[in-house]
Coordinates of C-alpha atoms in Angstrom, one line a residue:
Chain A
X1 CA 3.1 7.9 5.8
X2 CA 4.1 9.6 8.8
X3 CA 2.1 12.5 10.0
X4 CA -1.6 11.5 8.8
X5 CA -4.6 14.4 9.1
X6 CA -7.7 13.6 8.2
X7 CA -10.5 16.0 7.0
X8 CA -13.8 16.3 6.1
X9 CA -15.4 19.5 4.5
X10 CA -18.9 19.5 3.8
X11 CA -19.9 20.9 0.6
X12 CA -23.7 22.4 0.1
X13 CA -25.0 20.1 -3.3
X14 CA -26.4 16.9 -2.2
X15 CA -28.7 16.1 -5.8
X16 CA -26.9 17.1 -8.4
X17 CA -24.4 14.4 -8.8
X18 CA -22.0 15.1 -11.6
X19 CA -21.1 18.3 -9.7
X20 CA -20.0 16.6 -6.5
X21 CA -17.8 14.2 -8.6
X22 CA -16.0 17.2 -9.8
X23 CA -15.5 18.1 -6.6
X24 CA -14.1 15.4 -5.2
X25 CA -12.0 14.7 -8.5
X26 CA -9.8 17.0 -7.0
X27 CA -9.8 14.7 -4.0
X28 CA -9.0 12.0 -6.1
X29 CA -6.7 13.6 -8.5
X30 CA -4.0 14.5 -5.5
X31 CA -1.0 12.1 -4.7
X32 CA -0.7 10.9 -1.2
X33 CA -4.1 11.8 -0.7
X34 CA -6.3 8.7 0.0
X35 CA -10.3 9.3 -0.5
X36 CA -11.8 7.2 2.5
X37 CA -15.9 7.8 1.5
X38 CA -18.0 10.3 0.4
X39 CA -21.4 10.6 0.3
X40 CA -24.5 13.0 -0.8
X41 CA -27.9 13.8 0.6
X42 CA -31.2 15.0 -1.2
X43 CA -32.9 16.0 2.0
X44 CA -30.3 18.2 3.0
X45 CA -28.9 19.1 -0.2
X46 CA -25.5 18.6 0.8
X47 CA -22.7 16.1 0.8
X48 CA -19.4 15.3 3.4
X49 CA -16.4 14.1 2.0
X50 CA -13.8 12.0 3.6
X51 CA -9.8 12.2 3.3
X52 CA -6.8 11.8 4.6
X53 CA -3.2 12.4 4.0
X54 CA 0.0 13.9 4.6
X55 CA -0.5 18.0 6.2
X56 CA 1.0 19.8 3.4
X57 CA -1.1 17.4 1.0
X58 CA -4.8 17.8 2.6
X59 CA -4.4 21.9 3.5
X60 CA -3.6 21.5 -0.7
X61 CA -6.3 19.5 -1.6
X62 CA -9.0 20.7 1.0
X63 CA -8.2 24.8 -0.9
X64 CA -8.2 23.0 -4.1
X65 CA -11.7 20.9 -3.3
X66 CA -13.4 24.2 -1.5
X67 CA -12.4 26.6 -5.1
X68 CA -14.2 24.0 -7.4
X69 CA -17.2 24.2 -5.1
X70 CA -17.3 28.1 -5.1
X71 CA -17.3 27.3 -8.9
X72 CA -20.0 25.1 -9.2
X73 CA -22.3 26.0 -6.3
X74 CA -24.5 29.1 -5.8
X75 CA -25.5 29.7 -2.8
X76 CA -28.5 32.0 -3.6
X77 CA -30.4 29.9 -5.2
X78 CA -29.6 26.7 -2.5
X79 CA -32.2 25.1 -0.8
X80 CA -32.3 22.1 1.5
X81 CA -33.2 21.1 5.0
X82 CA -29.6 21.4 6.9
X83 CA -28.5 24.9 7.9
X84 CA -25.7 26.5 5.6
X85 CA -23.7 29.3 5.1
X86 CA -21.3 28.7 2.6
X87 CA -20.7 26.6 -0.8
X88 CA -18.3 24.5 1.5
X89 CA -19.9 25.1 4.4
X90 CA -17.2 23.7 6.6
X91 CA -14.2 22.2 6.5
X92 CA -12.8 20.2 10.0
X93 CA -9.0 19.2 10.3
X94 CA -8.6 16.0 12.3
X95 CA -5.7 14.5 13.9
X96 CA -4.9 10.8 12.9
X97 CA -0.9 9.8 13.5
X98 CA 1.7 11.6 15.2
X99 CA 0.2 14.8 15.2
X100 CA -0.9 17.2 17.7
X101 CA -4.0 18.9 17.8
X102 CA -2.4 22.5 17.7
X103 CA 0.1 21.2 14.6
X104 CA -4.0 20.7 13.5
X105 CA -5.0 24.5 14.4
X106 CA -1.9 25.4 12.7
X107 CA -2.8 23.7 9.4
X108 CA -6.2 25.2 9.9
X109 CA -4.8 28.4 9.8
X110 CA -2.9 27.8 6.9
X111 CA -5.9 26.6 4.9
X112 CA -8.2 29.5 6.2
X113 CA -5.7 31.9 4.9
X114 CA -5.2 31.0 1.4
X115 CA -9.1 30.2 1.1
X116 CA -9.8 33.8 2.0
X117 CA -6.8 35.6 0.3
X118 CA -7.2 33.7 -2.8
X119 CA -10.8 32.4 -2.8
X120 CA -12.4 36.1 -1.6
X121 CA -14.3 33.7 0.6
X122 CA -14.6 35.5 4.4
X123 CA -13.3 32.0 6.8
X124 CA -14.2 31.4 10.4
X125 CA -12.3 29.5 12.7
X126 CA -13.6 27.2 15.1
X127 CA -13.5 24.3 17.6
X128 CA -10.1 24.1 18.6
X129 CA -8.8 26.4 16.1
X130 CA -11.1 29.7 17.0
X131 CA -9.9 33.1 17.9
X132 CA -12.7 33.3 20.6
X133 CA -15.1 31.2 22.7
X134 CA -17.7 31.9 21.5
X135 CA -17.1 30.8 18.2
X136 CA -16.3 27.4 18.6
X137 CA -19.2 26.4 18.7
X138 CA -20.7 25.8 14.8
X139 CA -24.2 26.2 15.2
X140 CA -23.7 29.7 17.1
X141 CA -21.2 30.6 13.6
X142 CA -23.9 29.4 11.1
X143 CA -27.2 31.0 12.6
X144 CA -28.7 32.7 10.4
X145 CA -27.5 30.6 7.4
X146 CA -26.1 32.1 4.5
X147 CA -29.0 34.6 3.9
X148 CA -28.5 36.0 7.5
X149 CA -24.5 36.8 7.1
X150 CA -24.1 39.6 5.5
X151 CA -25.5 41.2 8.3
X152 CA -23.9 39.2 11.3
X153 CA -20.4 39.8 9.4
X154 CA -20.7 43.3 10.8
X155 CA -21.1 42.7 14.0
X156 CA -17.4 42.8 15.5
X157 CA -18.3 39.3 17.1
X158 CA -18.4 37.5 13.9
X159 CA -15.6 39.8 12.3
X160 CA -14.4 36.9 9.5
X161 CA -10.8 35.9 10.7
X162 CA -9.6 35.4 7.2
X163 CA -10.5 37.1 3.7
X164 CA -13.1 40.0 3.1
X165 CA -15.6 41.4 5.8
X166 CA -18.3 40.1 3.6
X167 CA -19.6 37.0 2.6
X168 CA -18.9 35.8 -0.9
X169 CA -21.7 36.7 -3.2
X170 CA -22.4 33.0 -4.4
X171 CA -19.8 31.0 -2.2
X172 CA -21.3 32.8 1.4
X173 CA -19.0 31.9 4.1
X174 CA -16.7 29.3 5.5
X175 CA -15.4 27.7 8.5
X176 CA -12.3 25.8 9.2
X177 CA -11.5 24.5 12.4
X178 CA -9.4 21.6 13.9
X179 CA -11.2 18.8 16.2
X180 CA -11.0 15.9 17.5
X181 CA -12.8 12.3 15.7
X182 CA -16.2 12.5 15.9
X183 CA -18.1 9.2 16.3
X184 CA -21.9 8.8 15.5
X185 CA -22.8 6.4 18.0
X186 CA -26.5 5.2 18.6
X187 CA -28.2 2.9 21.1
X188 CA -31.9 1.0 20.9
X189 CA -34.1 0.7 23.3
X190 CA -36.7 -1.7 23.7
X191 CA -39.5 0.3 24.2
X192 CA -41.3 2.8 21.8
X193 CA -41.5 5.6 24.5
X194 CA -39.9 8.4 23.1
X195 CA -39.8 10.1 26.3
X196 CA -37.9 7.3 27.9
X197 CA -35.2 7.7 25.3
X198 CA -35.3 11.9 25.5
X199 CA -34.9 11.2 29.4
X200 CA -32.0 9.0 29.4
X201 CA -30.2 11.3 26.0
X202 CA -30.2 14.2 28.7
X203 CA -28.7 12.0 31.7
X204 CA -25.4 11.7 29.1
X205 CA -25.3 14.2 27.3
X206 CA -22.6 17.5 28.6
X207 CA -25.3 20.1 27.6
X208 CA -27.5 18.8 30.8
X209 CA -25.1 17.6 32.8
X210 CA -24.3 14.2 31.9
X211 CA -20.9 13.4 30.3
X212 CA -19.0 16.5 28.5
X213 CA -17.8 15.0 25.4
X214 CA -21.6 13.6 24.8
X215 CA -24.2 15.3 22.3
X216 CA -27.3 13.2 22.7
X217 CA -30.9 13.3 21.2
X218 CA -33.9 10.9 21.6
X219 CA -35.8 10.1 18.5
X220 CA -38.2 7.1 17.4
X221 CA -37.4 4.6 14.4
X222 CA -40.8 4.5 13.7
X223 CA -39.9 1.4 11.4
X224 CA -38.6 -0.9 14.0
X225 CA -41.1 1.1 16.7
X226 CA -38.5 1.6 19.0
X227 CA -36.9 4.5 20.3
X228 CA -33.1 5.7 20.0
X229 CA -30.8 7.4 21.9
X230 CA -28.7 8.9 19.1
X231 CA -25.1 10.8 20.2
X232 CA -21.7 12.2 19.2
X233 CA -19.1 11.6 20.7
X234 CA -17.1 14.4 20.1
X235 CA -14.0 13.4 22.1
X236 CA -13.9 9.8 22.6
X237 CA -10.4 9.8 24.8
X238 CA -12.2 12.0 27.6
X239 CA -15.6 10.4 27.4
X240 CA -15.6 6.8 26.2
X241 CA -17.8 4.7 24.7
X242 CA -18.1 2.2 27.0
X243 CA -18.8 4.3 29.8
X244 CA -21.9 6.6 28.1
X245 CA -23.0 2.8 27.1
X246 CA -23.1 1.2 30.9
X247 CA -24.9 4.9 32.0
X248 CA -27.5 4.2 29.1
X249 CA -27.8 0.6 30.0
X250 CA -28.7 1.5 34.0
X251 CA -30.9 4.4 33.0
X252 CA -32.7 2.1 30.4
X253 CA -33.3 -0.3 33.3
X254 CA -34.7 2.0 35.7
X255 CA -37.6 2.6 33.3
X256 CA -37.8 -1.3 33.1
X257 CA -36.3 -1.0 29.6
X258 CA -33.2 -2.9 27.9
X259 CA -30.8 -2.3 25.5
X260 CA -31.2 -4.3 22.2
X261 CA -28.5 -2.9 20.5
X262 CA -26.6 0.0 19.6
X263 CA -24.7 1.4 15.5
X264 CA -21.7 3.6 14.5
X265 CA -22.8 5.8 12.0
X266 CA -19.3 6.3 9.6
X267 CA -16.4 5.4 10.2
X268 CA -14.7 5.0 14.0
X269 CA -10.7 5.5 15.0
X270 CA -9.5 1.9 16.2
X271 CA -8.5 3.0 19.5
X272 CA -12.3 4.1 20.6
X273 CA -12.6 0.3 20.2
X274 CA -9.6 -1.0 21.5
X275 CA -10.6 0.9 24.3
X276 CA -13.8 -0.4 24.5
X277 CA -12.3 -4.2 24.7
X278 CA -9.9 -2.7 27.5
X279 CA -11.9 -2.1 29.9
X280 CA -14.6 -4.9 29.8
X281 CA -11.5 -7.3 29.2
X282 CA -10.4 -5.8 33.0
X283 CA -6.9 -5.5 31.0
X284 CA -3.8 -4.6 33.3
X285 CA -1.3 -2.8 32.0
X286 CA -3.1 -2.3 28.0
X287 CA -1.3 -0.3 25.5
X288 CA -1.7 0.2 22.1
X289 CA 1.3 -0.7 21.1
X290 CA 0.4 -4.5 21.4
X291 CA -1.6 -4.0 18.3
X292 CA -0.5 -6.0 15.9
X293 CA -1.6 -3.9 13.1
X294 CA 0.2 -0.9 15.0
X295 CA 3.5 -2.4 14.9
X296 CA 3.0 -3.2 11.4
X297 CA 1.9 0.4 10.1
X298 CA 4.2 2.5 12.9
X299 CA 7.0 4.0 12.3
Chain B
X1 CA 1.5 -3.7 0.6
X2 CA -1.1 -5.8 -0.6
X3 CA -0.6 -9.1 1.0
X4 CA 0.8 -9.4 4.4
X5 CA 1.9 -12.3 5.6
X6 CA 4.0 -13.0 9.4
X7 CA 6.7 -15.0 10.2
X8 CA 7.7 -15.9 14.0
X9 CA 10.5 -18.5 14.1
X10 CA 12.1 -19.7 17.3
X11 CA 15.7 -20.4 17.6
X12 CA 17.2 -22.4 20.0
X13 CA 19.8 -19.6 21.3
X14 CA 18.5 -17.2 24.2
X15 CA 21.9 -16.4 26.1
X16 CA 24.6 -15.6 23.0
X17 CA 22.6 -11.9 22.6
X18 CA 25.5 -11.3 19.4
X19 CA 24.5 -14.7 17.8
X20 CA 21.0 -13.5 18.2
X21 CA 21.9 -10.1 16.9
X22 CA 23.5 -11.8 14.1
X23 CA 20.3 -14.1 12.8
X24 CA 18.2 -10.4 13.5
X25 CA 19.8 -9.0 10.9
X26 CA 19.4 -11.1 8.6
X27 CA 15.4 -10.0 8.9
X28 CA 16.4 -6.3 9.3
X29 CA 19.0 -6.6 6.2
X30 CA 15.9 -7.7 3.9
X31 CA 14.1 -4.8 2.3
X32 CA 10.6 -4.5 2.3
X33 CA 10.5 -6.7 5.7
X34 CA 9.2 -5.1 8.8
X35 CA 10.4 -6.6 11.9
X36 CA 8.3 -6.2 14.5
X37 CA 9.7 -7.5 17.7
X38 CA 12.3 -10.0 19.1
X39 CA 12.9 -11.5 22.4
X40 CA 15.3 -14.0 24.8
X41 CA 14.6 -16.3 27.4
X42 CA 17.4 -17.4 29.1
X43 CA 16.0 -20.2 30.9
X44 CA 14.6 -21.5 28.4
X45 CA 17.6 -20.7 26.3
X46 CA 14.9 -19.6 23.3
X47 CA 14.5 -16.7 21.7
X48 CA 11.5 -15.6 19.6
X49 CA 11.6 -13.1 16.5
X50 CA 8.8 -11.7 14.4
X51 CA 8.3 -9.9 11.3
X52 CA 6.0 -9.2 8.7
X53 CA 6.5 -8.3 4.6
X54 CA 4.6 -9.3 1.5
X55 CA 4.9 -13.7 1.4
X56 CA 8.0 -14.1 -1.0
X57 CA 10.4 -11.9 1.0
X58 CA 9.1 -13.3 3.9
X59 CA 10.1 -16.7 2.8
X60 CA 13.4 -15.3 1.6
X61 CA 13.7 -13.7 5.1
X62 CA 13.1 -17.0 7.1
X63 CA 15.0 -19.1 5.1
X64 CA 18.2 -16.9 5.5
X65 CA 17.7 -16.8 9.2
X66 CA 17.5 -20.7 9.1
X67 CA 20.8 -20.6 7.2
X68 CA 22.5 -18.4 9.8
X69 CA 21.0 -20.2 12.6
X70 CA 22.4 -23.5 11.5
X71 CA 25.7 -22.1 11.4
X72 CA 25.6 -20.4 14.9
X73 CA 24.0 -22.7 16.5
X74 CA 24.5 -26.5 17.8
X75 CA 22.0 -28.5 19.4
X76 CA 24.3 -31.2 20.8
X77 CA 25.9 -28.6 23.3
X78 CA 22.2 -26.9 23.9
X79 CA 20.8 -26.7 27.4
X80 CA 17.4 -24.9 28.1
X81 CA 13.6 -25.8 30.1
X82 CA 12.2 -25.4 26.9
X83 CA 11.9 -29.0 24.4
X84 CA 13.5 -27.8 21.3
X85 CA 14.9 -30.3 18.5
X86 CA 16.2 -27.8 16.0
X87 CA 18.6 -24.6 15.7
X88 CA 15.5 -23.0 13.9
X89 CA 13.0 -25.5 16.4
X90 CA 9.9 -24.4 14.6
X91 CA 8.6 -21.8 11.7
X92 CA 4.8 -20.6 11.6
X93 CA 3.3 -18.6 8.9
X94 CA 0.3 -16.5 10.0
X95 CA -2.3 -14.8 7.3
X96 CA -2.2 -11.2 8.1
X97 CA -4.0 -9.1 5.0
X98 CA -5.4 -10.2 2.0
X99 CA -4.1 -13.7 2.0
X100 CA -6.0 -17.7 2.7
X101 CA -4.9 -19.9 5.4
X102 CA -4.5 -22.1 2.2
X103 CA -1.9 -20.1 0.3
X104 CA 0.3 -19.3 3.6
X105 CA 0.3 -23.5 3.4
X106 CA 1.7 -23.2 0.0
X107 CA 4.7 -20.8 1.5
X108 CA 5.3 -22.9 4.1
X109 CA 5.6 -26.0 1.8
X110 CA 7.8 -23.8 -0.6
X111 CA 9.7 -22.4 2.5
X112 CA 10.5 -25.9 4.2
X113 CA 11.6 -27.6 0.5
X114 CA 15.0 -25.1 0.7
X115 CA 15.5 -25.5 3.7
X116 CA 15.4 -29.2 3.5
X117 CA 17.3 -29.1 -0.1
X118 CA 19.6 -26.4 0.0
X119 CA 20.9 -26.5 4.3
X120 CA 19.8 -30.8 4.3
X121 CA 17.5 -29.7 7.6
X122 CA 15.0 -31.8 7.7
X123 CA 11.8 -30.4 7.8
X124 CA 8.3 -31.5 9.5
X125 CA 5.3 -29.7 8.3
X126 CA 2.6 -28.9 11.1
X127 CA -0.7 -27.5 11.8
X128 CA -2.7 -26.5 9.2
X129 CA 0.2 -27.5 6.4
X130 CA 0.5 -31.3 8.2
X131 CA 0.8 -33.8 6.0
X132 CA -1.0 -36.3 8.5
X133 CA -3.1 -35.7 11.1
X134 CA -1.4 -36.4 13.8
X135 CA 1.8 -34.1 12.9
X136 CA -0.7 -31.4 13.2
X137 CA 0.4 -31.0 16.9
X138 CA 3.8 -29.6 17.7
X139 CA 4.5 -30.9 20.8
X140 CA 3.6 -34.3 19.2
X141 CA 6.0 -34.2 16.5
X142 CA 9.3 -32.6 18.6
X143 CA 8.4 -35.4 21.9
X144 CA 12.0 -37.0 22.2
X145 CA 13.8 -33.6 21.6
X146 CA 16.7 -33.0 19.0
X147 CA 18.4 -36.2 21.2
X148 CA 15.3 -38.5 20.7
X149 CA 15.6 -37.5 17.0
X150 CA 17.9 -39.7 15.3
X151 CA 15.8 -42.6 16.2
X152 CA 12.3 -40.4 16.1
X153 CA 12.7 -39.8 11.8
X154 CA 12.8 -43.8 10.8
X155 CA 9.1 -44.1 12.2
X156 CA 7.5 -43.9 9.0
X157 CA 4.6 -41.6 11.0
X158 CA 7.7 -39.1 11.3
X159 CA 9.5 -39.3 8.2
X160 CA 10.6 -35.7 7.4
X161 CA 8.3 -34.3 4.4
X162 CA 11.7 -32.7 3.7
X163 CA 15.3 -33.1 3.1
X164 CA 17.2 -35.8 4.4
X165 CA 15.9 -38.8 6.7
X166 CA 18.1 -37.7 9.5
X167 CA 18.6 -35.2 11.6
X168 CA 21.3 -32.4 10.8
X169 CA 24.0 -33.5 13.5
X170 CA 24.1 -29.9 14.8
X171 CA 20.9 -28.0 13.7
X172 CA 18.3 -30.7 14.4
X173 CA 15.2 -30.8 12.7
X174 CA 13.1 -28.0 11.9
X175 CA 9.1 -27.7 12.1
X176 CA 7.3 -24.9 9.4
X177 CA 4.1 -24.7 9.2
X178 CA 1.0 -22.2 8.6
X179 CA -1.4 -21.3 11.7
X180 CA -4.0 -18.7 12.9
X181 CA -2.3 -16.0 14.9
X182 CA -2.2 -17.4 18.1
X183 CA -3.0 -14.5 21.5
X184 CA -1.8 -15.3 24.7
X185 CA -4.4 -14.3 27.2
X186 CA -4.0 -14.8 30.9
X187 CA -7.1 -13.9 33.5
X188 CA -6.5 -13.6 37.1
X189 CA -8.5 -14.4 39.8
X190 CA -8.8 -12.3 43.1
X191 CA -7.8 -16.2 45.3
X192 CA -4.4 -17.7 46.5
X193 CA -6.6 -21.4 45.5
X194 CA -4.6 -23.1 42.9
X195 CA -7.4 -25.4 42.5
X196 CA -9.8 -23.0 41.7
X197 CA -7.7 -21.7 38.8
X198 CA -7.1 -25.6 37.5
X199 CA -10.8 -26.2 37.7
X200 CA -11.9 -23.6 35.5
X201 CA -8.7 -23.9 33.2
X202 CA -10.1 -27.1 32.4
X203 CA -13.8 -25.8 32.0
X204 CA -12.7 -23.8 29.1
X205 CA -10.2 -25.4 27.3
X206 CA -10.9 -27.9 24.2
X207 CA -8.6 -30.8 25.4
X208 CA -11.3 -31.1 28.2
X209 CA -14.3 -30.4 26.4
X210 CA -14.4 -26.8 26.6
X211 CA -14.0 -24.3 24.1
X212 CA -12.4 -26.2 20.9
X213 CA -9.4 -23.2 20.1
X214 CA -8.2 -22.6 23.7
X215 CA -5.8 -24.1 25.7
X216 CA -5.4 -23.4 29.7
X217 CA -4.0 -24.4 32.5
X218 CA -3.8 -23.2 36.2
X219 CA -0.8 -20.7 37.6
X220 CA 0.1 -18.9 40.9
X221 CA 1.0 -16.1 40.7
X222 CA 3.4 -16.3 44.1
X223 CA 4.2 -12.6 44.3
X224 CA 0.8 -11.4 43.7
X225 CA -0.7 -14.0 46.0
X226 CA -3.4 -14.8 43.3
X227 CA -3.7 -17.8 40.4
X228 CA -4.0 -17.3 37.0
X229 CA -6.2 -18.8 34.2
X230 CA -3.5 -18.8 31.1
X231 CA -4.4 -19.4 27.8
X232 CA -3.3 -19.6 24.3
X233 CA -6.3 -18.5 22.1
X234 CA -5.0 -20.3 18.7
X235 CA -8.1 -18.9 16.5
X236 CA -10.2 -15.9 18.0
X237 CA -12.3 -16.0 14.7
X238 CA -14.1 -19.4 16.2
X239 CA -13.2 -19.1 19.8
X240 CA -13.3 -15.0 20.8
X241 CA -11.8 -13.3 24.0
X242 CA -15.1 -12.2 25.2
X243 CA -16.7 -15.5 25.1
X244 CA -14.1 -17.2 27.1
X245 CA -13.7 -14.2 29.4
X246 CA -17.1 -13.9 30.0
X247 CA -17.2 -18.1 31.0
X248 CA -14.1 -17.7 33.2
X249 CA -16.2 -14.8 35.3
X250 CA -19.2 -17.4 36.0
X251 CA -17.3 -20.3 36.6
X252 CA -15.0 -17.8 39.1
X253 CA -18.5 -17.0 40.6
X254 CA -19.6 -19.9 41.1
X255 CA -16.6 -20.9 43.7
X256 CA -17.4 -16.9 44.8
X257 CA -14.8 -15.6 43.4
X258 CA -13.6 -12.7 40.7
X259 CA -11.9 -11.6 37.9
X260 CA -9.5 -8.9 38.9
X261 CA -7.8 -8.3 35.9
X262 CA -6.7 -9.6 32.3
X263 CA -3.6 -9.6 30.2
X264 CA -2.3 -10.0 26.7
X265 CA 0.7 -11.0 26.5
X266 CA 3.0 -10.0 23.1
X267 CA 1.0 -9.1 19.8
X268 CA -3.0 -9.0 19.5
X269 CA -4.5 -8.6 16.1
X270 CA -7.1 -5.7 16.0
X271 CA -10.1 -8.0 15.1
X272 CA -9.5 -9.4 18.4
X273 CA -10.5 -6.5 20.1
X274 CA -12.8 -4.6 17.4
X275 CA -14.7 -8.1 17.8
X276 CA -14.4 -8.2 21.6
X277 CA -15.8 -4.4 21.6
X278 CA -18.5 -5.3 19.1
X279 CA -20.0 -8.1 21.1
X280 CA -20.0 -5.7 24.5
X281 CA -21.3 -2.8 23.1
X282 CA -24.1 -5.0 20.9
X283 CA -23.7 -3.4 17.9
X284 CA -26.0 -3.9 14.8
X285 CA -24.1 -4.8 11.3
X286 CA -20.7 -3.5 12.4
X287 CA -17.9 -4.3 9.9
X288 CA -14.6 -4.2 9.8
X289 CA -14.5 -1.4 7.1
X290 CA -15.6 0.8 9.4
X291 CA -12.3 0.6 11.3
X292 CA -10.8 4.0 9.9
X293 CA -7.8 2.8 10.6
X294 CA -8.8 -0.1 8.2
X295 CA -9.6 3.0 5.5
X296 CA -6.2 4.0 5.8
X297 CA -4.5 1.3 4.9
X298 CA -6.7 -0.7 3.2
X299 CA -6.1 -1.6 -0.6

């Protein structure tokens, strides 16, 4: 392979089984296309499926993927407990090897095209690959859900930029967008003060002034009774693991609290690690090159 | 590829870059054969080469560059700092993917018996592929050099597991073998105190009753003004990075001084790191699968 993008559309059927493994038959059907996991959830009645591939090949099979769902899923009569718009609610575009995030946009734009030219599905850019700022932000897109967009389409703000002006009568809306890896990254705490864990989320987290690249939340696991400050990391190269982990470690300890441990949720690019082992190894003069593996699977 | 295995012979010629360039190609002629990097040392009149391919073509591979080795090289007009006692002086297998430590044994055994039947080198097997325990050690079996040879090979404790009883008059004796990947990892020490660097060299190395798979010793580094803890990590699985890294720290404290920096020096295998990032960011059931990276190219 040389050019490798990943993506990862999320499609709105998390129960009903046999429909998702049509869905991602087309996934598996496609050569060059390599199916990395996939996975459904009843709660939320939806599922996120993981590929990755050569451009051409995943702009091909994400269309193909996102027409079977607007076959099999209706919209209207879709219920479940995460927010949705569309039958593939969205679709993300993520660099991997020896691509650039605006060859990404570009592919996004490709896809977004054909899904609302030949799918009658309205598309939305976003992240990286939106037409304004204030769409690149998902949540802002979706509100509303599907039930809410045939009114919002009007508004010139959320003009679709792709297909009709109005959603899809079962298949509702959907957005594309290209963006960087997003890791899932959660530490422990141990204490079962959940406001101990909701003070230190908004020290790092962007929103309140803590790191930029940081979404955090603090929640309880009312299993282990602890508490858990639970994040994305939505760009890993600008705001690094290891750095949100010291801040949480020092905040923790301020409250007379330690850190027992932290989890990726998913899957995580080598480099955030390799990065990780960088800087607590003190390395001089690092680069990723001296991975082994890299040299073996580089061009 | 499914199985990878490595291959990083060391000839005995680091000044003649053509007859160098000449034994390369014989690794960069062979198809399926990555080779991954390849360097001189005129001082010690050495070079090292490295590739990687699925295990039969990388037996083909070494075997071939043994061959034109022998031919471009002769030890009884060699000079170099380095001990060496064959044209080809030794030959380690390393496990990459998807194959034992016990099966790269089996190449090796396969890989020295043409060299020692079809170019009469003898051949000593070492490390884990030994044939007694105390040919295990390299430096061990090649004491007494290519000149100490010819008397060396009619102890029965060195008689070649190989070809003839004697040495080739110009190519020597060769040593194959299978071994963990070895990482060389130096850690300097903000003092000009050679004996600092000595004393915790021998804290954390096995020979001394350290840690079992490292070996260290004490360096200045003269144009720095600083010493240097150097090691040779020769299995990371049992003795990691962090652990010794995070010894060498206390031990530097404890004569009040610090780490200032780290260095690899050639090819790390991922693990090394994705283990070293694992242990400093205390994650809960991590697993390897969860390198994407390890998605990607997995089988």
């Amino acid at each position: 392979m040389n050019k490798i993008l990943e993506c990862v559309p999320n499609f709105s059927e998390g129960r009903d089984k046999e429909k998702l493994e049509r869905i991602v038959d087309e996934v598996r059907k496609q050569e060059g296309i390599k199916l990395l996991d996939y996975s459904m959830d009843k709660d939320h009645n939806r599922s996120v499926v993981t590929f990755v591939g050569e451009p051409d090949q995943v702009i091909e099979t994400a269309f193909n993927a996102c027409k079977k769902a607007a076959e099999l899923i209706d919209l209207r009569t879709h219920k479940g407990e995460h927010p949705r718009m569309g039958a593939t609610d969205v679709i993300p575009l993520i660099p991997i090897k020896n691509i650039s995030m605006q060859e990404c946009v570009e592919y996004s734009k490709k896809l977004a095209k054909r899904i609302g030219e030949e799918l009658n599905i309205p598309v939305i850019l976003y992240e990286k690959s939106a037409s304004r700022p204030e769409r690149e932000d998902l949540a802002v897109i979706r509100k509303g859900e599907f039930e809410g967009m045939f009114e919002k389409l009007k508004q010139e703000e959320f003009k679709p930029d792709f297909g009709p002006d109005k959603p899809h009568e079962s298949a509702g809306v959907t957005a594309v967008g290209a963006r960087m890896p997003l890791i899932a990254f959660n530490v422990n705490l141990n204490t079962n003060n959940l406001d101990i864990a909701k003070k230190i989320a908004k020290a790092v987290r962007g929103k309140s002034g803590g790191f930029k690249y940081c979404k955090a939340l603090g929640f309880e696991l009312k299993e282990r009774n602890i508490v858990q400050v639970s994040m994305n990391m939505v760009d890993y190269t600008k705001t690094p693991l290891y750095r949100v982990f010291q801040l949480i470690e020092n905040e923790a300890n301020r409250y007379g609290v330690n850190v027992i441990g932290s989890e990726i949720v998913g899957l995580v690019p080598m480099n955030a690690l390799v990065d990780t082992a960088d800087y607590f190894l003190k390395l001089e003069d690092f680069s990723y090159d001296r991975v082994l593996e890299n040299r073996i699977y580089g061009d």
